[in-house]
Amino acid sequence: MVSRVESVEELVSRAVDTFRQRYGQTPTTAVCGPGRVNLIGEHTDYNEGFVFPMALPMVTVVVGRKTDSGVCRVTTTSPDADDPKEVEFPVPSSADPLRPGTPAWANYVKGVVANFKDEVCSFDAVLASSVPLGGGLSSSASLEVATYTFLEQLSPQNPPVTLKEKALACQKAEHQFPGMPCGIMDQFISVMGREGHALLLDCRSMAAELVPLDNPDVVVLVTNSNVRHELTGSEYPTRRRQCEEAARILGKKSLREATMDDLEAHKAQLDPEVLCRARHVIGEIRRTTEAASALQARDYAKFGQLMVESHNSL
């Protein structure tokens, strides 16, 4: 069944209504951060490889206003978020820093507040999102980036942080508060994504290149398997450790530096599953750069072939 995606305007309207009901005022600020889908480049970001995501029209919206209460109050409208749907916490200080806790969804907000590159004012805020939680479309990064953008609007920084600094602050927030050792892809595409483009990101140098994806005859179909995706409780951390183990045995800083010949020479030392993980990453890094070149050349058949190879490799 095809699902209709709420527009940004509809999300803002819904969030504003909730804000008025909950806080008795009208919000002064509204921002959003997009979700993403990764076209190709799976499990390569934390191996210093290449990824090739695109931002989605599905977004997380934050509406709110600055207060002088010294307390940050946040409400989520997501029915899939864990309870309670409202939290409050004091503006952090060196004497009283923020700490992770429950509900889990609030840790993404707290982590960004704790890693904001300037003083944070107290605020009231409401969250609304069209990015499905646990759908593998990075609802977490969209929430982090929207929260950081919200704080930027409440407390403008002079000079403003760069897009790279903003993405890295959001990544650090996810490492520290939800405790998810994610790579840099999700936050970078949520910050740097542009309509009608995919983003080729070098996860070692952090250089990013927008690649046009604007052919009206080409559609990216995103399907929902209805299998809930939770990185903190999934095989992701295990897979990351396996890749790090493979790089160590191969004598490389990361699998970005390894070749298939290196893998063949050391395969007797590798656990079969670790060998499989490393083989995928080494091949996937090559496939990702080839896919970007194919898209630039509008060779969609080649691009599709590489996507199939990527899926089979996993």
XYZ file of C-alpha atoms in Angstrom:
314
model
C 0.000 0.000 0.000
C 1.328 3.428 -0.948
C 1.392 5.826 2.003
C 0.844 9.533 1.657
C 3.606 11.640 3.217
C 2.551 14.662 5.246
C 3.890 17.894 3.771
C 6.152 20.171 5.803
C 3.299 22.681 6.004
C 0.945 20.043 7.412
C 3.505 18.915 9.969
C 4.125 22.494 11.076
C 0.393 23.137 11.386
C -0.079 20.004 13.494
C 2.898 20.874 15.695
C 1.699 24.465 16.159
C -1.751 23.248 17.231
C -0.166 20.900 19.779
C 2.114 23.690 21.031
C -0.834 26.022 21.619
C -2.755 23.315 23.438
C 0.199 22.262 25.567
C 1.920 25.586 26.297
C -0.847 28.132 25.788
C 1.157 30.287 23.381
C 2.075 30.477 19.699
C 5.556 29.260 18.698
C 7.907 31.800 17.137
C 10.222 29.376 15.349
C 9.733 26.415 13.018
C 12.529 24.333 11.462
C 12.958 20.883 9.952
C 15.571 18.230 9.211
C 15.113 15.586 6.491
C 15.360 11.835 6.702
C 17.441 9.972 4.141
C 17.757 6.835 2.101
C 21.159 5.450 1.190
C 21.258 4.523 -2.485
C 24.477 2.527 -2.123
C 27.380 2.345 0.310
C 26.178 0.126 3.145
C 28.409 -0.248 6.224
C 31.138 1.811 4.568
C 30.914 5.068 6.523
C 32.500 3.751 9.728
C 35.145 2.052 7.568
C 36.248 5.441 6.134
C 34.753 4.561 2.750
C 32.237 6.275 0.479
C 28.463 6.529 0.883
C 25.864 7.814 -1.569
C 22.639 8.877 0.190
C 19.876 11.276 -0.776
C 17.665 13.401 1.470
C 13.939 12.634 1.528
C 10.831 14.809 1.616
C 10.044 13.053 4.911
C 11.184 15.407 7.684
C 11.164 16.052 11.406
C 9.740 19.446 12.363
C 10.497 21.355 15.561
C 8.371 24.352 16.521
C 8.879 26.366 19.671
C 9.906 29.543 21.381
C 12.524 30.879 23.768
C 11.573 31.169 27.448
C 13.149 32.626 30.581
C 12.173 29.728 32.848
C 15.598 28.061 32.857
C 13.860 24.797 31.902
C 13.628 23.107 28.493
C 10.253 21.470 27.855
C 9.725 19.192 24.856
C 6.656 17.326 23.595
C 6.622 14.738 20.819
C 3.531 14.020 18.731
C 4.865 10.675 17.486
C 2.608 7.782 18.527
C 5.533 5.374 18.104
C 7.825 7.208 20.535
C 8.167 5.669 23.985
C 6.342 7.218 26.947
C 6.180 9.753 28.378
C 5.567 12.004 25.372
C 6.673 15.092 27.325
C 9.940 15.798 29.106
C 11.571 18.721 30.814
C 15.139 19.297 31.914
C 17.159 22.282 33.161
C 19.412 24.259 30.846
C 22.736 22.405 31.205
C 25.772 23.899 32.920
C 29.246 22.689 33.828
C 27.995 22.104 37.354
C 24.845 20.326 36.206
C 25.396 18.682 32.795
C 22.717 16.739 30.966
C 22.686 12.960 31.194
C 20.928 10.261 29.178
C 17.765 8.790 30.580
C 14.203 7.926 29.690
C 12.230 8.277 27.511
C 14.643 7.153 24.799
C 13.436 9.663 22.178
C 14.400 12.580 24.417
C 18.057 11.475 24.457
C 18.449 12.661 20.868
C 17.250 16.129 21.858
C 19.327 16.209 25.053
C 22.432 15.072 23.181
C 22.161 17.959 20.720
C 21.511 20.481 23.500
C 24.604 19.173 25.317
C 26.738 19.471 22.154
C 25.460 22.836 20.888
C 28.451 25.074 20.166
C 27.206 28.016 22.220
C 25.113 28.819 25.262
C 21.655 27.290 25.215
C 18.598 29.239 26.322
C 15.564 27.604 27.890
C 12.731 26.809 25.510
C 9.419 25.074 24.912
C 9.207 22.866 21.805
C 6.996 20.375 20.003
C 8.225 17.693 17.615
C 6.316 16.265 14.650
C 7.734 13.921 12.034
C 6.859 12.149 8.820
C 10.017 10.012 9.060
C 8.870 6.595 10.345
C 10.586 5.593 13.573
C 12.582 2.408 13.079
C 12.051 2.483 9.318
C 15.745 2.736 8.421
C 15.333 6.285 7.061
C 17.297 7.944 9.864
C 14.589 9.489 11.978
C 17.289 9.980 14.613
C 19.540 12.194 12.461
C 16.560 14.165 11.177
C 15.562 14.883 14.801
C 19.127 15.807 15.760
C 19.604 18.164 12.819
C 16.187 19.756 13.320
C 16.973 20.267 17.013
C 20.354 21.852 16.267
C 18.765 24.141 13.660
C 16.100 25.110 16.199
C 18.773 26.053 18.748
C 20.614 28.062 16.079
C 17.470 30.087 15.471
C 16.891 30.723 19.169
C 20.531 31.611 19.880
C 22.285 32.704 16.650
C 25.988 31.901 16.703
C 28.606 34.423 15.649
C 30.305 33.222 13.605
C 27.878 30.420 12.664
C 29.205 26.881 12.659
C 29.981 25.242 9.332
C 27.732 22.521 7.960
C 30.464 20.004 8.723
C 30.737 21.171 12.341
C 26.974 20.982 12.709
C 26.853 17.411 11.351
C 29.712 16.314 13.611
C 28.045 17.848 16.675
C 24.878 15.878 15.893
C 26.887 12.685 15.389
C 28.608 13.224 18.748
C 25.196 13.719 20.341
C 24.100 10.301 19.078
C 27.299 8.660 20.307
C 27.018 10.143 23.789
C 23.311 10.059 24.641
C 21.514 7.224 22.800
C 24.868 5.424 22.861
C 24.857 4.605 19.163
C 28.344 4.420 17.523
C 27.042 5.628 14.151
C 29.166 6.798 11.256
C 28.857 10.266 9.751
C 26.526 9.589 6.826
C 23.118 10.241 8.383
C 23.920 13.585 9.949
C 25.870 14.807 6.905
C 23.093 14.111 4.401
C 20.458 15.617 6.718
C 22.537 18.800 6.957
C 23.882 18.957 3.380
C 21.203 17.278 1.253
C 19.640 19.242 -1.602
C 16.497 18.555 -3.593
C 17.170 16.796 -6.903
C 20.603 15.530 -5.821
C 22.328 12.615 -4.148
C 25.440 13.226 -2.054
C 28.712 11.362 -2.598
C 30.458 11.561 0.752
C 34.046 10.544 1.418
C 33.890 9.436 5.036
C 37.663 9.718 5.487
C 38.253 13.256 4.198
C 34.605 14.310 4.789
C 34.561 15.854 1.324
C 31.047 15.931 -0.121
C 29.912 16.223 -3.737
C 26.315 16.783 -4.844
C 25.419 14.614 -7.845
C 22.311 15.547 -9.875
C 19.391 13.128 -9.652
C 16.899 15.218 -11.553
C 15.754 13.086 -14.484
C 11.913 13.172 -14.298
C 11.787 9.666 -15.777
C 13.753 8.208 -12.845
C 11.966 7.457 -9.568
C 13.513 6.228 -6.328
C 11.056 3.806 -4.730
C 11.336 3.530 -0.943
C 9.457 0.568 0.522
C 8.649 -0.215 4.135
C 9.327 -3.807 5.204
C 7.504 -3.108 8.487
C 10.487 -4.588 10.321
C 11.370 -2.114 13.070
C 14.970 -0.949 12.855
C 16.770 -0.030 16.089
C 20.493 0.545 15.684
C 21.252 0.585 19.400
C 19.797 -2.894 19.823
C 20.675 -4.329 16.425
C 23.614 -6.126 14.854
C 25.111 -2.758 13.829
C 27.567 -2.432 16.764
C 28.588 -6.082 16.281
C 29.174 -5.575 12.580
C 31.253 -2.490 13.274
C 33.455 -4.402 15.722
C 33.896 -7.182 13.155
C 35.087 -4.702 10.534
C 37.513 -3.149 13.012
C 38.828 -6.635 13.822
C 39.366 -7.375 10.132
C 41.256 -4.105 9.597
C 43.473 -4.880 12.588
C 44.324 -8.366 11.290
C 45.052 -6.928 7.831
C 47.333 -4.316 9.420
C 45.244 -1.407 8.121
C 43.902 1.687 9.844
C 40.532 0.954 8.261
C 39.081 -1.272 5.554
C 39.223 1.750 3.203
C 42.931 0.963 2.843
C 42.443 -2.759 2.192
C 42.202 -4.620 -1.109
C 40.735 -7.975 -2.063
C 44.311 -9.253 -2.403
C 44.974 -8.239 1.233
C 41.873 -10.121 2.272
C 42.853 -13.232 0.346
C 46.310 -13.195 1.922
C 44.893 -13.111 5.459
C 41.678 -15.092 5.116
C 43.010 -18.038 7.125
C 43.315 -15.693 10.123
C 39.785 -14.383 9.851
C 36.617 -15.821 11.311
C 34.288 -16.742 8.393
C 31.717 -14.108 9.346
C 34.391 -11.435 9.798
C 35.779 -12.391 6.386
C 32.318 -11.971 4.875
C 31.866 -8.543 6.476
C 35.255 -7.329 5.243
C 34.692 -8.654 1.724
C 31.424 -6.728 1.529
C 32.974 -3.431 2.685
C 35.976 -3.589 0.340
C 33.735 -4.338 -2.618
C 31.101 -1.827 -1.540
C 33.561 1.068 -1.455
C 34.408 0.378 -5.095
C 30.759 -0.063 -6.056
C 29.799 3.253 -4.478
C 32.250 5.363 -6.468
C 31.297 3.481 -9.633
C 27.621 4.151 -8.903
C 28.227 7.884 -8.531
C 30.018 7.931 -11.870
C 27.167 5.953 -13.468
C 24.587 8.415 -12.141
C 26.579 11.378 -13.412
C 26.702 9.679 -16.817
C 22.940 8.918 -16.576
C 23.735 5.227 -17.003
C 20.801 4.052 -14.925
C 21.107 0.426 -15.984
C 24.654 0.316 -14.593
C 23.532 2.095 -11.449
C 20.757 -0.457 -10.918
C 23.152 -3.339 -11.490
C 25.479 -1.974 -8.788
C 22.568 -1.604 -6.365
C 21.643 -5.257 -6.898
C 25.278 -6.315 -6.373
C 25.326 -4.294 -3.148
C 22.174 -5.963 -1.849
C 23.444 -9.426 -2.672
C 26.769 -8.678 -0.996
C 25.127 -7.847 2.325
